[in-house]
Coordinates of C-alpha atoms in Angstrom, one line a residue:
Chain A
X19 CA 37.8 110.9 97.8
X20 CA 39.3 112.3 94.6
X21 CA 38.0 115.3 92.8
X22 CA 35.3 114.6 90.3
X23 CA 33.8 116.8 87.6
X24 CA 30.1 117.0 88.4
X25 CA 27.0 119.0 87.6
X26 CA 25.9 121.1 90.6
X27 CA 22.6 119.2 90.8
X28 CA 24.3 115.9 90.9
X29 CA 26.9 117.1 93.5
X30 CA 24.0 118.2 95.7
X31 CA 22.4 114.8 95.5
X32 CA 25.7 113.0 96.2
X33 CA 26.4 115.3 99.1
X34 CA 23.1 114.4 100.7
X35 CA 23.9 110.7 100.4
X36 CA 27.4 111.3 101.9
X37 CA 25.6 113.1 104.8
X38 CA 23.7 109.9 105.5
X39 CA 20.4 110.8 103.8
X40 CA 18.7 107.7 102.5
X41 CA 15.3 109.1 101.7
X42 CA 14.3 111.5 98.9
X43 CA 10.7 112.7 98.1
X44 CA 10.4 115.0 95.2
X45 CA 8.5 116.1 92.1
X46 CA 10.0 117.2 88.7
X47 CA 10.4 120.8 88.0
X48 CA 13.0 122.6 85.8
X49 CA 15.8 123.6 86.4
X50 CA 16.5 121.0 89.1
X51 CA 15.4 117.7 87.5
X52 CA 18.9 116.3 87.7
X53 CA 18.6 116.1 91.5
X54 CA 15.6 113.7 91.7
X55 CA 17.0 111.8 88.7
X56 CA 20.3 111.4 90.4
X57 CA 18.7 110.3 93.7
X58 CA 16.4 107.8 91.9
X59 CA 19.4 105.8 90.6
X60 CA 21.8 106.5 93.5
X61 CA 19.6 105.8 96.5
X62 CA 18.8 102.2 95.7
X63 CA 22.6 101.6 95.3
X64 CA 23.0 102.6 99.0
X65 CA 19.9 100.9 100.4
X66 CA 17.9 104.1 100.3
X67 CA 14.4 105.0 99.0
X68 CA 13.3 107.4 96.3
X69 CA 9.7 108.3 95.9
X70 CA 8.3 110.5 93.1
X71 CA 5.4 112.2 94.7
X72 CA 2.2 113.3 93.0
X73 CA 3.0 117.0 93.8
X74 CA 5.3 119.2 95.8
X75 CA 2.6 119.4 98.4
X76 CA 2.7 115.7 98.9
X77 CA 6.5 115.5 98.6
X78 CA 7.0 118.0 101.4
X79 CA 4.4 116.2 103.6
X80 CA 6.2 112.9 103.0
X81 CA 9.3 114.8 104.3
X82 CA 7.2 115.8 107.3
X83 CA 6.3 112.2 108.0
X84 CA 9.8 110.8 107.5
X85 CA 11.5 113.6 109.4
X86 CA 9.0 113.1 112.3
X87 CA 10.0 109.5 112.5
X88 CA 13.7 110.4 112.9
X89 CA 15.1 109.9 109.4
X90 CA 17.5 112.3 107.6
X91 CA 15.4 113.6 104.7
X92 CA 15.8 115.8 101.8
X93 CA 13.9 117.3 98.9
X94 CA 14.6 119.7 96.1
X95 CA 12.5 121.9 93.9
X96 CA 12.5 125.2 92.1
X97 CA 10.6 128.4 92.9
X98 CA 6.9 127.5 91.9
X99 CA 7.4 124.1 93.5
X100 CA 8.8 125.6 96.7
X101 CA 5.7 127.8 97.0
X102 CA 3.7 124.5 97.1
X103 CA 6.0 123.2 99.8
X104 CA 5.5 126.1 102.0
X105 CA 2.5 124.4 103.8
X106 CA 4.6 121.5 105.0
X107 CA 7.6 123.7 105.7
X108 CA 5.6 125.8 108.1
X109 CA 4.3 122.6 109.7
X110 CA 7.9 121.3 110.0
X111 CA 9.0 124.6 111.6
X112 CA 6.1 124.4 114.0
X113 CA 6.6 120.8 114.9
X114 CA 10.4 121.4 115.1
X115 CA 11.4 118.8 112.5
X116 CA 14.8 118.6 110.8
X117 CA 14.8 118.5 107.0
X118 CA 16.8 119.8 104.1
X119 CA 15.1 121.6 101.2
X120 CA 17.1 122.7 98.2
X121 CA 15.6 125.5 96.1
X122 CA 17.2 126.0 92.7
X123 CA 15.6 129.3 92.1
X124 CA 14.1 130.2 88.7
X125 CA 12.7 133.6 87.5
X126 CA 9.2 134.5 88.6
X127 CA 6.7 135.6 89.7
X128 CA 4.1 132.9 88.7
X129 CA 5.3 130.4 86.3
X130 CA 8.0 133.0 85.3
X131 CA 10.8 131.3 83.4
X132 CA 13.2 128.5 83.8
X133 CA 16.4 130.6 83.9
X134 CA 18.4 131.6 87.0
X135 CA 17.0 134.1 89.5
X136 CA 17.4 135.2 93.1
X137 CA 13.8 136.3 93.4
X138 CA 12.9 133.9 96.3
X139 CA 15.1 135.7 98.9
X140 CA 12.2 137.1 100.8
X141 CA 10.3 133.8 100.7
X142 CA 13.3 131.9 102.0
X143 CA 14.6 134.3 104.7
X144 CA 11.5 136.0 106.0
X145 CA 9.3 133.0 106.6
X146 CA 7.7 132.1 103.3
X147 CA 4.9 130.0 104.7
X148 CA 2.3 131.1 107.2
X149 CA 3.1 131.8 110.9
X150 CA 6.0 133.1 112.8
X151 CA 9.1 131.0 111.9
X152 CA 12.4 131.1 110.3
X153 CA 14.5 128.7 108.1
X154 CA 18.2 128.6 108.3
X155 CA 19.2 129.6 104.7
X156 CA 22.6 128.7 103.1
X157 CA 23.6 130.2 99.8
X158 CA 26.5 128.5 97.9
X159 CA 28.6 130.2 95.1
X160 CA 30.2 127.1 93.6
X161 CA 29.5 123.5 93.1
X162 CA 32.1 122.6 95.8
X163 CA 30.4 124.9 98.2
X164 CA 27.0 123.6 97.4
X165 CA 28.2 120.1 98.2
X166 CA 29.8 121.3 101.5
X167 CA 26.7 123.3 102.5
X168 CA 24.3 120.5 101.8
X169 CA 26.3 118.3 104.1
X170 CA 26.3 121.0 106.8
X171 CA 22.6 121.6 106.3
X172 CA 21.8 118.1 107.6
X173 CA 23.8 118.7 110.8
X174 CA 22.3 122.1 111.3
X175 CA 18.8 120.8 110.7
X176 CA 19.3 118.0 113.3
X177 CA 21.0 120.3 115.8
X178 CA 18.3 123.0 115.7
X179 CA 15.4 120.6 114.9
X180 CA 14.5 123.1 112.1
X181 CA 14.2 122.9 108.3
X182 CA 17.3 124.2 106.6
X183 CA 17.1 125.6 103.0
X184 CA 19.9 125.6 100.6
X185 CA 19.2 128.5 98.2
X186 CA 20.9 128.2 94.9
X187 CA 20.0 129.4 91.5
X188 CA 19.8 127.7 88.0
X189 CA 23.5 128.3 87.5
X190 CA 24.5 126.4 90.6
X191 CA 22.3 123.5 89.4
X192 CA 23.5 123.4 85.9
X193 CA 27.2 124.2 85.9
X194 CA 29.9 121.6 86.0
X195 CA 32.9 122.0 88.3
X196 CA 35.4 119.8 90.1
X197 CA 34.1 118.7 93.5
X198 CA 35.5 116.7 96.3
X199 CA 33.3 115.1 99.0
X200 CA 34.2 115.1 102.6
X201 CA 33.6 111.5 103.3
X202 CA 35.3 111.2 106.7
X203 CA 33.8 114.5 107.8
X204 CA 33.0 115.5 111.3
X205 CA 29.5 116.9 111.7
X206 CA 29.6 120.8 111.9
X207 CA 27.3 120.6 115.0
X208 CA 26.9 117.9 117.6
X209 CA 24.1 115.5 116.6
X210 CA 21.6 115.1 119.4
X211 CA 19.6 111.9 119.8
X212 CA 16.0 112.0 118.7
X213 CA 13.9 110.7 121.5
X214 CA 11.0 112.8 120.1
X215 CA 10.8 110.7 116.9
X216 CA 7.8 108.5 116.2
X217 CA 9.4 105.0 116.0
X218 CA 6.8 103.1 118.0
X219 CA 6.0 103.7 121.7
X220 CA 7.3 101.0 124.0
X221 CA 6.8 103.1 127.2
X222 CA 10.6 103.8 127.6
X223 CA 10.1 107.5 126.7
X224 CA 7.2 110.0 126.4
X225 CA 4.8 109.2 123.7
X226 CA 6.0 110.9 120.5
X227 CA 3.5 113.4 119.1
X228 CA 4.7 115.2 116.0
X229 CA 2.5 118.2 116.0
X230 CA 2.2 121.9 115.5
X231 CA -1.3 122.4 117.0
X232 CA -1.5 124.3 120.3
X233 CA -5.0 125.3 121.0
X234 CA -4.3 127.0 124.3
X235 CA -3.0 130.6 123.5
X236 CA -0.7 130.7 126.5
X237 CA 0.9 127.4 125.5
X238 CA 1.2 128.5 121.8
X239 CA 2.8 131.8 122.9
X240 CA 5.3 129.9 124.9
X241 CA 6.0 127.7 121.9
X242 CA 6.5 130.8 119.8
X243 CA 8.9 132.1 122.4
X244 CA 10.8 128.8 122.5
X245 CA 11.1 128.9 118.7
X246 CA 12.3 132.6 118.8
X247 CA 15.0 131.5 121.3
X248 CA 16.2 129.0 118.8
X249 CA 16.3 131.5 115.9
X250 CA 18.2 133.9 118.3
X251 CA 20.7 131.1 118.9
X252 CA 21.1 130.8 115.1
X253 CA 21.7 134.5 114.8
X254 CA 24.3 134.3 117.6
X255 CA 26.2 131.2 116.4
X256 CA 25.6 130.5 112.7
X257 CA 26.3 133.6 110.8
X258 CA 28.6 132.8 107.8
X259 CA 30.0 135.1 105.2
X260 CA 33.1 135.5 103.1
X261 CA 35.0 138.5 101.8
X262 CA 37.0 139.0 98.6
X263 CA 39.5 141.8 98.1
X264 CA 38.7 143.6 101.4
X265 CA 42.1 142.9 102.9
X266 CA 43.2 146.0 100.9
X267 CA 41.5 149.5 101.3
X268 CA 38.4 149.9 99.2
X269 CA 36.1 152.7 98.2
X270 CA 33.1 150.6 97.1
X271 CA 31.9 147.6 99.0
X272 CA 29.8 145.2 96.8
X273 CA 27.4 142.9 98.6
X274 CA 26.2 139.9 96.6
X275 CA 25.4 136.2 97.3
X276 CA 25.5 132.9 95.4
X277 CA 26.6 132.8 91.8
X278 CA 26.3 136.6 91.5
X279 CA 29.0 137.0 94.1
X280 CA 31.1 134.7 91.8
X281 CA 30.6 137.1 88.9
X282 CA 31.4 140.1 91.2
X283 CA 34.7 138.5 92.3
X284 CA 35.9 138.5 88.7
X285 CA 34.9 142.2 88.5
X286 CA 36.9 142.9 91.7
X287 CA 40.0 141.3 90.1
X288 CA 39.5 143.3 86.9
X289 CA 38.9 146.6 88.7
X290 CA 41.8 146.2 91.0
X291 CA 44.1 145.8 88.0
X292 CA 42.7 149.1 86.8
X293 CA 43.5 150.6 90.2
X294 CA 39.9 150.8 91.2
X295 CA 39.5 150.1 94.9
X296 CA 36.7 147.7 95.4
X297 CA 35.8 144.8 97.7
X298 CA 33.2 142.1 98.0
X299 CA 31.3 140.8 101.0
X300 CA 29.3 137.6 100.3
X301 CA 26.7 136.4 102.9
X302 CA 26.7 132.6 103.0
X303 CA 24.0 132.4 105.5
X304 CA 21.0 134.5 104.4
X305 CA 19.2 133.8 107.6
X306 CA 20.9 134.6 109.9
X307 CA 22.0 137.6 107.8
X308 CA 25.5 138.9 108.6
X309 CA 24.3 142.4 109.7
X310 CA 27.3 143.1 111.8
X311 CA 29.8 142.1 109.2
X312 CA 28.1 144.2 106.5
X313 CA 27.9 147.2 108.9
X314 CA 31.6 147.0 109.8
X315 CA 32.7 146.5 106.2
X316 CA 30.5 149.3 104.9
X317 CA 32.1 151.7 107.4
X318 CA 35.4 151.2 105.6
X319 CA 33.9 152.1 102.2
X320 CA 32.5 155.3 100.7
X321 CA 29.5 153.6 99.2
X322 CA 27.9 150.2 99.1
X323 CA 26.5 148.4 96.0
X324 CA 24.1 145.5 96.3
X325 CA 23.8 143.3 93.2
X326 CA 21.1 140.7 92.9
X327 CA 19.1 138.7 90.3
X328 CA 16.0 140.3 91.6
X329 CA 14.4 143.8 91.9
X330 CA 16.2 144.2 95.3
X331 CA 15.4 141.9 98.1
X332 CA 18.7 141.3 100.0
X333 CA 19.2 145.0 99.4
X334 CA 16.7 145.7 102.2
X335 CA 18.8 143.7 104.7
X336 CA 21.9 145.5 103.6
X337 CA 20.1 148.9 104.1
X338 CA 19.1 147.7 107.6
X339 CA 22.8 146.8 108.3
X340 CA 24.2 150.0 106.9
X341 CA 21.5 152.0 108.7
X342 CA 22.1 155.1 106.6
X343 CA 25.8 155.5 107.4
X344 CA 26.7 155.0 103.8
X345 CA 24.8 155.3 100.5
X346 CA 23.5 151.9 99.4
X347 CA 23.1 151.5 95.6
X348 CA 21.3 148.6 93.9
X349 CA 21.8 146.9 90.6
X350 CA 19.7 144.0 89.7
X351 CA 18.8 141.8 86.7
X352 CA 15.6 139.9 86.4
X353 CA 13.7 137.3 84.3
X354 CA 16.7 135.0 83.9
X355 CA 19.1 137.7 82.7
X356 CA 22.5 137.5 84.3
X357 CA 25.0 140.1 85.6
X358 CA 28.4 140.3 83.9
X359 CA 31.7 141.4 85.4
X360 CA 31.8 144.3 82.9
X361 CA 28.3 145.4 83.9
X362 CA 29.5 145.2 87.6
X363 CA 32.6 147.2 86.8
X364 CA 30.6 149.9 85.0
X365 CA 28.2 150.2 88.0
X366 CA 31.2 150.5 90.5
X367 CA 32.8 153.2 88.4
X368 CA 29.5 155.1 88.1
X369 CA 29.1 155.1 91.9
X370 CA 32.7 156.3 92.3
X371 CA 32.1 159.1 90.0
X372 CA 28.9 160.1 91.8
X373 CA 30.6 159.8 95.2
X374 CA 33.5 161.9 94.0
X375 CA 31.1 164.7 92.8
X376 CA 29.2 164.5 96.1
X377 CA 32.5 164.7 98.0
X378 CA 33.5 167.8 96.0
X379 CA 30.1 169.4 96.6
X380 CA 30.4 168.6 100.3
Chain B
X168 CA -16.5 83.7 143.7
X169 CA -13.7 84.6 141.3
X170 CA -14.4 87.7 139.2
X171 CA -13.8 87.6 135.5
X172 CA -12.9 90.7 133.6
X173 CA -15.2 90.8 130.6
X174 CA -14.8 94.4 129.4
X175 CA -12.1 96.9 129.7
X176 CA -10.5 99.8 128.0
X177 CA -8.1 98.7 125.1
X178 CA -4.4 99.2 125.9
X179 CA -4.2 101.2 122.7
X180 CA -6.6 103.8 124.0
X181 CA -5.5 106.5 126.6
X182 CA -7.6 107.0 129.7
X183 CA -8.6 110.6 128.9
X184 CA -11.8 112.6 128.6
X185 CA -13.1 112.8 125.0
X186 CA -13.8 116.1 123.3
X187 CA -16.3 114.6 120.8
X188 CA -19.9 115.7 120.9
X189 CA -22.5 113.5 122.6
X190 CA -23.7 110.8 120.3
X191 CA -20.8 111.1 117.8
X192 CA -19.6 107.8 116.5
X193 CA -15.9 108.7 116.4
X194 CA -15.6 107.2 119.9
X195 CA -16.8 103.8 118.7
X196 CA -14.5 103.9 115.7
X197 CA -11.5 104.9 117.9
X198 CA -12.3 101.9 120.1
X199 CA -12.7 99.4 117.3
X200 CA -9.3 100.5 115.8
X201 CA -7.7 100.3 119.3
X202 CA -9.1 96.8 119.9
X203 CA -7.7 95.7 116.5
X204 CA -4.3 97.1 117.3
X205 CA -4.3 95.3 120.7
X206 CA -5.5 92.0 119.2
X207 CA -2.8 92.1 116.5
X208 CA -0.2 92.8 119.1
X209 CA 1.2 95.8 117.2
X210 CA 0.6 98.6 119.6
X211 CA 4.3 99.2 120.3
X212 CA 5.2 99.6 116.6
X213 CA 2.1 101.5 115.5
X214 CA 2.2 105.1 114.4
X215 CA -1.1 106.9 113.7
X216 CA -1.7 110.1 111.7
X217 CA -4.5 112.5 112.7
X218 CA -6.2 114.7 110.1
X219 CA -7.5 118.2 110.3
X220 CA -11.1 118.0 111.4
X221 CA -13.0 116.7 114.3
X222 CA -10.5 113.9 114.9
X223 CA -7.5 116.4 114.8
X224 CA -6.9 115.5 118.5
X225 CA -6.8 111.7 117.9
X226 CA -3.3 111.7 119.1
X227 CA -4.6 112.4 122.6
X228 CA -6.7 109.2 122.5
X229 CA -4.5 106.5 121.0
X230 CA -1.7 105.1 123.2
X231 CA 0.7 105.0 120.2
X232 CA 3.1 107.4 118.6
X233 CA 1.3 109.9 116.5
X234 CA 1.7 112.6 113.9
X235 CA -0.8 115.5 113.3
X236 CA -0.9 116.1 109.6
X237 CA -2.0 119.2 107.7
X238 CA -5.4 119.1 106.0
X239 CA -5.7 116.1 103.6
X240 CA -2.0 115.2 103.7
X241 CA -2.2 112.3 106.1
X242 CA -1.6 109.7 103.3
X243 CA 1.6 111.6 102.2
X244 CA 2.8 111.8 105.8
X245 CA 2.0 108.0 106.2
X246 CA 4.1 107.4 103.1
X247 CA 7.1 109.3 104.6
X248 CA 6.8 107.3 107.9
X249 CA 6.3 103.9 106.3
X250 CA 9.2 104.4 103.8
X251 CA 11.5 105.5 106.6
X252 CA 10.4 102.6 108.8
X253 CA 8.8 99.7 106.9
X254 CA 8.5 97.7 110.1
X255 CA 6.0 100.2 111.6
X256 CA 2.3 99.7 111.4
X257 CA 1.1 103.1 110.0
X258 CA -2.5 104.2 109.8
X259 CA -4.2 107.4 109.0
X260 CA -7.6 108.4 110.6
X261 CA -9.3 110.9 108.3
X262 CA -12.7 112.5 107.8
X263 CA -14.5 113.2 104.6
X264 CA -13.7 116.8 104.2
X265 CA -10.0 116.0 104.9
X266 CA -9.7 112.9 102.7
X267 CA -12.3 113.4 99.9
X268 CA -11.9 117.1 99.3
X269 CA -8.6 118.8 100.1
X270 CA -6.7 115.5 100.3
X271 CA -8.0 113.7 97.2
X272 CA -4.7 113.7 95.4
X273 CA -2.8 112.4 98.4
X274 CA -5.2 109.5 99.0
X275 CA -5.5 108.5 95.4
X276 CA -1.7 108.4 94.9
X277 CA -1.0 106.7 98.2
X278 CA -3.4 104.0 97.2
X279 CA -2.0 103.8 93.7
X280 CA 1.6 103.5 94.9
X281 CA 0.3 100.6 97.0
X282 CA 1.8 102.1 100.2
X283 CA 1.5 99.4 102.9
X284 CA -0.5 101.6 105.2
X285 CA -4.1 101.5 106.5
X286 CA -6.6 104.3 106.0
X287 CA -9.5 104.7 108.4
X288 CA -11.9 107.0 106.5
X289 CA -14.8 108.3 108.6
X290 CA -17.6 109.5 106.4
X291 CA -20.3 111.6 108.1
X292 CA -21.4 113.5 105.0
X293 CA -20.5 116.9 106.5
X294 CA -17.7 119.2 107.8
X295 CA -17.9 118.7 111.5
X296 CA -15.2 120.8 113.2
X297 CA -15.7 123.9 111.1
X298 CA -19.4 123.9 111.8
X299 CA -21.4 121.9 109.4
X300 CA -20.4 123.0 105.8
X301 CA -21.1 121.0 102.7
X302 CA -18.6 118.1 102.2
X303 CA -17.9 116.2 99.0
X304 CA -19.9 113.4 100.6
X305 CA -23.0 115.5 101.6
X306 CA -26.0 113.8 100.1
X307 CA -28.2 115.4 97.4
X308 CA -30.7 117.7 99.1
X309 CA -29.0 117.5 102.5
X310 CA -28.8 120.8 104.2
X311 CA -25.4 122.3 105.3
X312 CA -24.4 125.7 106.3
X313 CA -22.9 126.4 102.8
X314 CA -25.8 124.8 101.0
X315 CA -28.7 126.1 103.1
X316 CA -31.3 125.0 100.6
X317 CA -29.8 121.5 100.4
X318 CA -27.0 120.1 98.1
X319 CA -27.8 121.1 94.5
X320 CA -26.3 118.4 92.3
X321 CA -26.4 120.8 89.4
X322 CA -24.0 123.1 91.2
X323 CA -22.0 120.8 93.5
X324 CA -22.2 117.5 91.7
X325 CA -23.1 114.2 93.3
X326 CA -21.4 113.0 96.5
X327 CA -18.2 111.2 96.0
X328 CA -18.2 107.5 96.7
X329 CA -14.6 107.0 98.0
X330 CA -14.5 103.3 98.4
X331 CA -15.8 102.8 94.9
X332 CA -13.4 105.4 93.4
X333 CA -10.3 103.9 95.1
X334 CA -11.3 100.4 94.2
X335 CA -11.0 101.2 90.5
X336 CA -7.2 101.5 90.8
X337 CA -5.2 98.6 89.3
X338 CA -2.8 98.4 92.2
X339 CA -3.7 95.5 94.7
X340 CA -5.5 96.9 97.7
X341 CA -8.2 96.1 100.3
X342 CA -11.1 98.5 100.1
X343 CA -14.4 98.2 102.1
X344 CA -17.2 100.3 103.4
X345 CA -18.7 99.6 106.8
X346 CA -20.8 101.6 109.4
X347 CA -21.2 101.8 113.2
X348 CA -24.7 102.9 113.6
X349 CA -26.0 99.6 115.1
X350 CA -24.2 97.0 117.3
X351 CA -24.2 94.5 114.4
X352 CA -22.7 97.1 112.0
X353 CA -20.0 97.9 114.6
X354 CA -19.1 94.2 115.0
X355 CA -18.8 93.9 111.2
X356 CA -16.8 97.1 111.0
X357 CA -14.3 95.7 113.5
X358 CA -13.9 92.5 111.5
X359 CA -13.2 94.6 108.4
X360 CA -10.7 96.9 110.2
X361 CA -9.0 93.7 111.5
X362 CA -8.6 92.4 107.9
X363 CA -7.3 95.8 106.8
X364 CA -4.6 96.0 109.5
X365 CA -3.8 92.3 109.0
X366 CA -3.0 93.0 105.3
X367 CA -0.6 95.7 106.4
X368 CA 0.9 93.5 109.1
X369 CA 1.6 90.8 106.5
X370 CA 3.0 93.4 104.1
X371 CA 0.4 92.6 101.5
X372 CA -1.1 95.9 100.4
X373 CA -2.7 99.2 100.9
X374 CA -6.0 99.1 102.8
X375 CA -8.8 101.6 103.2
X376 CA -11.9 101.2 105.3
X377 CA -14.6 103.7 104.9
X378 CA -16.8 103.9 108.0
X379 CA -20.2 105.7 107.7
X380 CA -20.6 107.8 110.8
X381 CA -23.1 110.1 112.3
X382 CA -22.9 113.8 113.2
X383 CA -25.9 114.6 115.4
X384 CA -24.6 118.1 116.2
X385 CA -24.3 119.3 112.6
X386 CA -27.1 117.2 111.2
X387 CA -29.3 118.8 113.9
X388 CA -30.9 115.7 115.3
X389 CA -30.6 113.5 118.4
X390 CA -28.1 110.6 118.3
X391 CA -30.6 107.8 118.0
X392 CA -32.4 109.6 115.1
X393 CA -29.0 110.2 113.5
X394 CA -28.4 106.5 113.4
X395 CA -31.8 106.0 111.8
X396 CA -31.0 108.8 109.3
X397 CA -27.7 107.1 108.4
X398 CA -29.5 103.8 107.8
X399 CA -32.3 105.4 105.7
X400 CA -30.3 108.0 103.7
X401 CA -26.6 107.1 103.7
X402 CA -26.6 103.3 103.3
X403 CA -28.6 103.4 100.1
X404 CA -26.2 105.8 98.5
X405 CA -23.1 104.4 100.2
X406 CA -23.6 100.6 100.1
X407 CA -21.7 98.6 102.6
X408 CA -19.4 95.8 101.5
X409 CA -15.9 94.9 100.3
X410 CA -15.1 96.6 97.1
X411 CA -11.6 95.3 96.4
X412 CA -9.3 92.6 97.8
X413 CA -5.6 92.2 96.9
X414 CA -6.5 89.0 95.1
X415 CA -8.9 90.8 92.8
X416 CA -7.5 92.0 89.5
X417 CA -8.8 94.5 86.9
X418 CA -12.4 95.4 86.7
X419 CA -13.6 94.1 83.3
X420 CA -14.9 97.0 81.2
X421 CA -18.5 96.8 80.0
X422 CA -18.9 96.6 76.2
X423 CA -19.3 99.8 74.3
X424 CA -22.8 100.3 72.8
X425 CA -23.0 98.4 69.5
X426 CA -19.7 96.6 70.2
X427 CA -19.3 92.9 70.5
X428 CA -16.8 93.0 73.4
X429 CA -14.5 95.1 75.4
X430 CA -12.7 97.9 73.5
X431 CA -9.1 96.8 72.7
X432 CA -6.2 99.0 71.9
X433 CA -3.9 96.5 70.2

């Protein structure tokens, strides 16, 4: 397929269709309305079904039903709507159902604003809903990567029988870039059959019961342990990250994800031209977080700088990874305000000055 | 002499021990639904959805594929299954706390979209599983653990009549209210359930059957007395009958006071 100039939201919708998804259940919320709008006109063209639900609560429970009956399913929303979906997401994690949820994050808390943010990192990566579970979380930095990751998300969801979240921000949803769809793609994971799906019981398999209720504590504990083993397998096999400018020596390692990393990459180019030694590490999977990669990359730097559109959420994971071996600085913008390359450069230089002073003192 | 089999367990019911309280009418309603599934020959393509509440374990009793939904969301879950597999017969089995309180949005919109699913709505006027709290269907003056002096309609409003409420929607549907507190009522209930599932089988419309049910445990009375109480107190407030058929159209509005005819907005 040739390259097309597309809005991120539409590319996300098209990627889902290319991945074989034929069902979308959603509810309007800014800034991701172009996804349901796109699905509402595209799905009927490919024999699919679009349902505008009465709420995000209902949309996500429709997902639970359709996923349980074996279909590839997808929904999208933005921060306040994702909070409402947490009920069904927890149930899907408990019942081990594959589904793809796209969160085009907006600034919060509460109703917040409609401009880009990364304030839902904790919610996405540390559980979010009730109970002891994890989502696999993918964070794209371009429209092309959003399309690629959405396709992979369906394979990962099916392979692990677990909901997968694609965590973007308002920028990813709204910006236009050239994108090419991998139409003849090979799934990124082997796709297991779904004998557990509720498609009608003819006696040729065990009765399908899509359920997250285990009243016997010993049975539930075993279920929790089985889930944990699955999350451990994700940690072992699914870590994804990218680096920028780290092939050359660097004094400051910047860690950022999503569109912020894109801004930082420009700052890295500009700083390198000025002779400032800086590199970028960009987690692509937020769960599993690339702890090892961050730890190793930090060891090659004098200091680490985390930049996020939040008050510092991924920063906690970076601190865990670095484990005190290097100073970890944080710079964040909130409320829908963005980080610029100039602002990033200023921060890096500030840290270098500080690190130099400390080195002289030491 | 040849023996004739005149009574047996429906194929759509599992041979397992029930967890329902003695005298509870859930067992009767399960059986009626199972008999209808058998008689329509759809067991192998039926998927049920259990609610949160006393019938949360319904998946253990029906010999069909099943989903367990979160509180009140069964109609949304049913929508997802039916849209993914229109050939399946999809039914929800929900109580009054589940459907008429926390799940009111889901049931109204499922009915309004005209999803071709069947809803079995068991109304026993109380929260059973959580221990007898007030439901949206608890009768005025009826005692519950969260209205120990009886339901005060000035504070809690009047009980919600679900069959009537759903039947006001314009979208074609089959909506009826039945009971199972006497053998005759149960026979009638089965005929209504059969109609409801048949409408789905034929792809006609959404169907909802409200079934008045007893809760001897939380009502605090013996089963026979509970059936009597249902007859004397519930049936007058929740009249039995068919409220809507897919052939029926709009309900004609009654004239405004002092007006000649229905209010028009042309």
